[in-house]
Amino acid sequence: MPSYQQYLRLTEEEREDFNDDRDAFHSALVIVDTAQVRRLHYLMKRRVKANARRAAGARAGIVLDGPPTVGKSTMVKLFAARHEIRLRRRHPERFEDRYESGGLLIDYTPVVYLSIPARATPKDLSVLLADYLGMVLARGATQTDITNQVLNLLADVGTELVIIDDVHFLDLSAKEGRVVNDHLKYIANKTAATFVYTGVDLKKSGLFLEGQASSRATQTSGRNTRHAVTKFGCSTDADKTEWAQTVKALEGSLVLFRHKPGQLVKLSA
């Protein structure tokens, strides 16, 4: 930031360019690590570590369930980015162009992120995974063919974290939920990765209930731990303090010349 007097001495074109840069910065702003973000990131990190050396088979996953616009997608993307950054720091050789693993030259892909479109089917899920991994699918390939190719490639490229966002867009009704759920479980069983799902109102969806079969519901609930993602509260002193701290963090990142620090925190109260 130049001083305000320096800003005034800029030419009209320079001020316009500078203000464009400020607008671009403000459009993204910063992501604040709230208490909820820290808690859920800790749980996801612990789950990834617990699954790292687990024998082949079912691995425990995490489900983030909450209403729209509470930051579930942002939260998992931030966790995924931090996870990969940590791996890049600890194992930079894996990200080199000619990294070799198991006798193959691979494009190391520790993190896979999918955003589910509306009314997606099990085959759509496999195709999305294939697209993310850059696979070229044969014309007329069946769901089984695609899924098996995806599973082989996930193993080859070292995937250890799979995030499936907006999972409520999968058809998880009583009729179709069992098919979708079985497909998700099959992929999770055959992949040495931790699965994290996000969605809206998943507690009542087929992801947990799977129709009317209580034994199936117990099996699914047992392997995927559901965590609620909630809005900011305002009923307790702790709620108000966290909100004020969040506003303060956002306010501190603003690139403004004549803004009085702390004003937004006062207004938020």
Short mmCIF file of C-alpha atoms in Angstrom, two decimals:
data_model
loop_
_atom_site.label_atom_id
_atom_site.label_comp_id
_atom_site.label_asym_id
_atom_site.label_seq_id
_atom_site.Cartn_x
_atom_site.Cartn_y
_atom_site.Cartn_z
CA MET A 1 0.00 0.00 0.00
CA PRO A 2 1.31 3.45 -0.88
CA SER A 3 0.41 6.30 1.42
CA TYR A 4 -2.75 8.20 0.54
CA GLN A 5 -0.66 11.18 -0.57
CA GLN A 6 1.38 8.92 -2.86
CA TYR A 7 -1.87 7.50 -4.21
CA LEU A 8 -3.12 11.00 -5.05
CA ARG A 9 0.09 11.74 -6.97
CA LEU A 10 -0.47 8.72 -9.27
CA THR A 11 -1.65 9.40 -12.79
CA GLU A 12 -5.25 8.61 -13.63
CA GLU A 13 -4.19 5.44 -15.45
CA GLU A 14 -1.98 4.32 -12.54
CA ARG A 15 -4.79 4.87 -10.05
CA GLU A 16 -7.15 2.90 -12.26
CA ASP A 17 -4.70 -0.02 -12.45
CA PHE A 18 -4.10 0.11 -8.71
CA ASN A 19 -7.82 0.15 -7.95
CA ASP A 20 -8.38 -2.79 -10.31
CA ASP A 21 -5.79 -4.71 -8.31
CA ARG A 22 -7.53 -3.74 -5.06
CA ASP A 23 -10.88 -4.89 -6.42
CA ALA A 24 -9.37 -8.21 -7.46
CA PHE A 25 -7.86 -8.68 -4.01
CA HIS A 26 -11.10 -7.79 -2.22
CA SER A 27 -13.12 -10.15 -4.41
CA ALA A 28 -11.18 -13.07 -2.94
CA LEU A 29 -10.18 -11.49 0.38
CA VAL A 30 -8.92 -13.98 2.98
CA ILE A 31 -10.20 -17.15 4.58
CA VAL A 32 -10.44 -16.91 8.36
CA ASP A 33 -9.62 -19.93 10.49
CA THR A 34 -12.60 -19.89 12.82
CA ALA A 35 -12.87 -22.29 15.74
CA GLN A 36 -15.12 -24.50 13.63
CA VAL A 37 -12.62 -24.59 10.76
CA ARG A 38 -9.77 -25.46 13.12
CA ARG A 39 -11.78 -28.20 14.80
CA LEU A 40 -12.94 -29.87 11.58
CA HIS A 41 -9.51 -29.57 9.95
CA TYR A 42 -8.02 -31.26 13.00
CA LEU A 43 -10.54 -34.12 12.74
CA MET A 44 -9.90 -34.57 9.01
CA LYS A 45 -6.14 -34.51 9.51
CA ARG A 46 -6.39 -37.08 12.28
CA ARG A 47 -8.59 -39.31 10.12
CA VAL A 48 -6.13 -39.17 7.20
CA LYS A 49 -3.28 -40.15 9.53
CA ALA A 50 -5.30 -42.99 11.06
CA ASN A 51 -6.06 -44.39 7.60
CA ALA A 52 -2.51 -44.04 6.25
CA ARG A 53 -1.29 -47.45 7.40
CA ARG A 54 -4.61 -49.22 7.62
CA ALA A 55 -4.91 -52.60 5.92
CA ALA A 56 -6.85 -52.94 2.67
CA GLY A 57 -10.59 -52.69 3.04
CA ALA A 58 -13.04 -50.26 4.49
CA ARG A 59 -11.52 -47.04 5.74
CA ALA A 60 -13.34 -44.60 7.94
CA GLY A 61 -14.51 -41.43 6.23
CA ILE A 62 -15.87 -38.07 7.29
CA VAL A 63 -19.14 -36.41 6.34
CA LEU A 64 -19.58 -32.64 6.73
CA ASP A 65 -23.28 -31.92 6.87
CA GLY A 66 -24.85 -28.50 7.08
CA PRO A 67 -27.16 -25.95 5.48
CA PRO A 68 -26.15 -24.10 2.30
CA THR A 69 -23.71 -21.16 2.39
CA VAL A 70 -21.96 -22.04 5.66
CA GLY A 71 -18.59 -22.66 3.96
CA LYS A 72 -18.42 -26.44 3.67
CA SER A 73 -16.86 -26.38 0.18
CA THR A 74 -14.39 -23.66 1.14
CA MET A 75 -13.45 -25.59 4.25
CA VAL A 76 -12.65 -28.85 2.45
CA LYS A 77 -10.82 -27.09 -0.38
CA LEU A 78 -8.66 -25.29 2.16
CA PHE A 79 -7.93 -28.56 3.95
CA ALA A 80 -7.06 -30.24 0.65
CA ALA A 81 -4.73 -27.41 -0.33
CA ARG A 82 -2.96 -27.45 3.02
CA HIS A 83 -2.62 -31.22 2.90
CA GLU A 84 -0.96 -31.10 -0.52
CA ILE A 85 1.26 -28.15 0.45
CA ARG A 86 2.47 -30.18 3.44
CA LEU A 87 3.25 -33.11 1.14
CA ARG A 88 5.08 -30.83 -1.29
CA ARG A 89 7.24 -29.62 1.58
CA ARG A 90 8.00 -33.08 2.94
CA HIS A 91 8.24 -34.99 -0.36
CA PRO A 92 9.16 -32.53 -3.13
CA GLU A 93 10.59 -35.34 -5.27
CA ARG A 94 7.11 -36.81 -5.75
CA PHE A 95 5.99 -33.71 -7.62
CA GLU A 96 8.85 -33.68 -10.11
CA ASP A 97 8.05 -34.19 -13.80
CA ARG A 98 9.67 -37.60 -14.03
CA TYR A 99 8.75 -39.07 -10.66
CA GLU A 100 8.87 -42.86 -10.73
CA SER A 101 6.85 -45.16 -8.50
CA GLY A 102 6.47 -48.91 -8.85
CA GLY A 103 8.36 -48.87 -12.13
CA LEU A 104 5.99 -46.28 -13.63
CA LEU A 105 6.43 -42.61 -14.43
CA ILE A 106 3.44 -41.08 -12.70
CA ASP A 107 1.74 -37.75 -12.15
CA TYR A 108 1.59 -37.89 -8.36
CA THR A 109 -1.97 -36.94 -7.35
CA PRO A 110 -2.40 -37.18 -3.58
CA VAL A 111 -5.67 -35.21 -3.54
CA VAL A 112 -8.76 -35.65 -5.70
CA TYR A 113 -11.65 -33.18 -5.51
CA LEU A 114 -15.06 -33.70 -7.13
CA SER A 115 -18.07 -31.40 -7.18
CA ILE A 116 -21.16 -33.48 -7.89
CA PRO A 117 -23.66 -32.19 -10.48
CA ALA A 118 -27.40 -32.54 -10.00
CA ARG A 119 -28.95 -36.01 -10.39
CA ALA A 120 -25.61 -37.73 -10.79
CA THR A 121 -25.57 -41.52 -11.13
CA PRO A 122 -22.93 -44.03 -9.99
CA LYS A 123 -21.50 -44.09 -13.52
CA ASP A 124 -21.36 -40.28 -13.50
CA LEU A 125 -19.29 -40.48 -10.32
CA SER A 126 -16.78 -42.84 -11.94
CA VAL A 127 -16.61 -40.62 -15.05
CA LEU A 128 -15.95 -37.55 -12.88
CA LEU A 129 -13.08 -39.36 -11.20
CA ALA A 130 -11.72 -40.40 -14.59
CA ASP A 131 -11.93 -36.83 -15.89
CA TYR A 132 -10.14 -35.45 -12.85
CA LEU A 133 -7.32 -37.95 -13.38
CA GLY A 134 -7.06 -37.10 -17.08
CA MET A 135 -8.09 -40.54 -18.29
CA VAL A 136 -9.12 -41.18 -21.88
CA LEU A 137 -12.16 -43.45 -21.80
CA ALA A 138 -12.97 -45.92 -24.52
CA ARG A 139 -16.22 -45.34 -26.36
CA GLY A 140 -18.94 -47.53 -24.94
CA ALA A 141 -17.06 -48.26 -21.72
CA THR A 142 -19.34 -49.62 -19.03
CA GLN A 143 -19.60 -48.41 -15.46
CA THR A 144 -17.60 -51.43 -14.31
CA ASP A 145 -14.88 -50.83 -16.92
CA ILE A 146 -14.53 -47.16 -15.98
CA THR A 147 -14.57 -47.85 -12.25
CA ASN A 148 -11.88 -50.53 -12.48
CA GLN A 149 -9.65 -48.26 -14.57
CA VAL A 150 -10.17 -45.44 -12.07
CA LEU A 151 -9.31 -47.67 -9.11
CA ASN A 152 -6.11 -48.85 -10.78
CA LEU A 153 -5.06 -45.29 -11.58
CA LEU A 154 -5.88 -43.99 -8.09
CA ALA A 155 -3.50 -46.60 -6.73
CA ASP A 156 -0.79 -45.80 -9.30
CA VAL A 157 -0.78 -42.03 -8.67
CA GLY A 158 -0.78 -42.31 -4.87
CA THR A 159 -4.14 -40.75 -4.07
CA GLU A 160 -4.70 -40.55 -0.30
CA LEU A 161 -7.51 -38.01 0.00
CA VAL A 162 -10.74 -37.96 -2.03
CA ILE A 163 -13.20 -35.13 -1.44
CA ILE A 164 -16.71 -35.50 -2.84
CA ASP A 165 -18.48 -32.15 -2.56
CA ASP A 166 -22.24 -31.59 -2.82
CA VAL A 167 -22.95 -35.28 -2.37
CA HIS A 168 -26.63 -34.43 -1.80
CA PHE A 169 -26.89 -34.11 -5.60
CA LEU A 170 -26.48 -37.87 -5.87
CA ASP A 171 -29.79 -39.69 -5.92
CA LEU A 172 -29.90 -40.93 -2.33
CA SER A 173 -33.60 -41.75 -2.20
CA ALA A 174 -34.78 -44.98 -0.63
CA LYS A 175 -35.02 -46.60 -4.06
CA GLU A 176 -31.74 -45.46 -5.62
CA GLY A 177 -29.73 -44.72 -2.48
CA ARG A 178 -28.64 -48.31 -2.03
CA VAL A 179 -27.12 -48.43 -5.53
CA VAL A 180 -25.27 -45.15 -5.09
CA ASN A 181 -24.17 -46.04 -1.60
CA ASP A 182 -22.88 -49.44 -2.64
CA HIS A 183 -20.90 -47.79 -5.43
CA LEU A 184 -19.36 -45.27 -3.02
CA LYS A 185 -18.49 -48.04 -0.58
CA TYR A 186 -16.95 -50.16 -3.32
CA ILE A 187 -14.69 -47.32 -4.45
CA ALA A 188 -13.75 -46.47 -0.86
CA ASN A 189 -13.02 -50.13 -0.08
CA LYS A 190 -10.71 -50.51 -3.06
CA THR A 191 -8.87 -47.19 -2.63
CA ALA A 192 -6.13 -46.51 -0.10
CA ALA A 193 -7.57 -43.06 0.54
CA THR A 194 -9.64 -41.20 3.08
CA PHE A 195 -12.99 -40.03 1.74
CA VAL A 196 -14.53 -36.74 2.86
CA TYR A 197 -18.09 -35.94 1.82
CA THR A 198 -19.97 -32.67 2.08
CA GLY A 199 -23.64 -32.03 1.57
CA VAL A 200 -26.92 -30.59 2.77
CA ASP A 201 -29.26 -32.44 5.12
CA LEU A 202 -27.35 -35.71 4.76
CA LYS A 203 -28.46 -37.06 8.12
CA LYS A 204 -31.84 -37.91 6.60
CA SER A 205 -30.48 -38.98 3.23
CA GLY A 206 -29.72 -42.40 1.87
CA LEU A 207 -26.03 -41.84 2.54
CA PHE A 208 -26.79 -42.84 6.11
CA LEU A 209 -30.22 -44.43 6.00
CA GLU A 210 -29.93 -46.48 2.80
CA GLY A 211 -33.60 -47.16 2.47
CA GLN A 212 -35.28 -49.02 5.32
CA ALA A 213 -32.53 -51.49 6.17
CA SER A 214 -31.27 -50.64 9.64
CA SER A 215 -28.28 -52.98 9.39
CA ARG A 216 -27.11 -51.22 6.23
CA ALA A 217 -27.61 -47.85 7.89
CA THR A 218 -25.54 -48.98 10.86
CA GLN A 219 -22.75 -50.16 8.57
CA THR A 220 -22.60 -46.87 6.70
CA SER A 221 -22.87 -44.70 9.78
CA GLY A 222 -20.15 -46.75 11.41
CA ARG A 223 -17.60 -46.07 8.69
CA ASN A 224 -18.45 -42.41 8.01
CA THR A 225 -18.49 -40.02 10.94
CA ARG A 226 -20.93 -37.16 10.47
CA HIS A 227 -19.98 -33.69 11.68
CA ALA A 228 -22.42 -30.80 11.60
CA VAL A 229 -21.26 -27.53 10.04
CA THR A 230 -23.21 -24.66 11.57
CA LYS A 231 -23.74 -20.95 11.11
CA PHE A 232 -22.28 -18.36 13.44
CA GLY A 233 -24.18 -18.10 16.70
CA CYS A 234 -24.99 -14.98 18.69
CA SER A 235 -26.55 -16.30 21.89
CA THR A 236 -23.46 -16.68 24.09
CA ASP A 237 -20.45 -14.52 24.87
CA ALA A 238 -18.24 -17.09 23.12
CA ASP A 239 -20.39 -16.83 19.97
CA LYS A 240 -20.15 -13.05 19.97
CA THR A 241 -16.40 -13.11 20.58
CA GLU A 242 -15.80 -15.49 17.68
CA TRP A 243 -17.92 -13.35 15.37
CA ALA A 244 -16.06 -10.20 16.39
CA GLN A 245 -12.70 -11.93 15.88
CA THR A 246 -13.78 -13.04 12.42
CA VAL A 247 -14.91 -9.54 11.46
CA LYS A 248 -11.65 -8.14 12.84
CA ALA A 249 -9.58 -10.57 10.75
CA LEU A 250 -11.50 -9.66 7.61
CA GLU A 251 -11.31 -5.97 8.40
CA GLY A 252 -7.57 -6.20 8.88
CA SER A 253 -7.13 -7.54 5.36
CA LEU A 254 -8.95 -4.65 3.65
CA VAL A 255 -6.82 -2.45 1.39
CA LEU A 256 -8.39 0.92 2.23
CA PHE A 257 -6.85 4.36 2.70
CA ARG A 258 -9.27 6.20 4.99
CA HIS A 259 -10.86 3.37 6.94
CA LYS A 260 -10.72 3.64 10.72
CA PRO A 261 -9.42 0.34 12.18
CA GLY A 262 -11.94 -1.37 14.44
CA GLN A 263 -14.97 0.38 13.00
CA LEU A 264 -16.46 -2.80 11.51
CA VAL A 265 -15.99 -4.66 14.77
CA LYS A 266 -17.95 -1.92 16.55
CA LEU A 267 -20.69 -2.14 13.93
CA SER A 268 -20.80 -5.94 14.20
CA ALA A 269 -21.52 -5.65 17.91
#
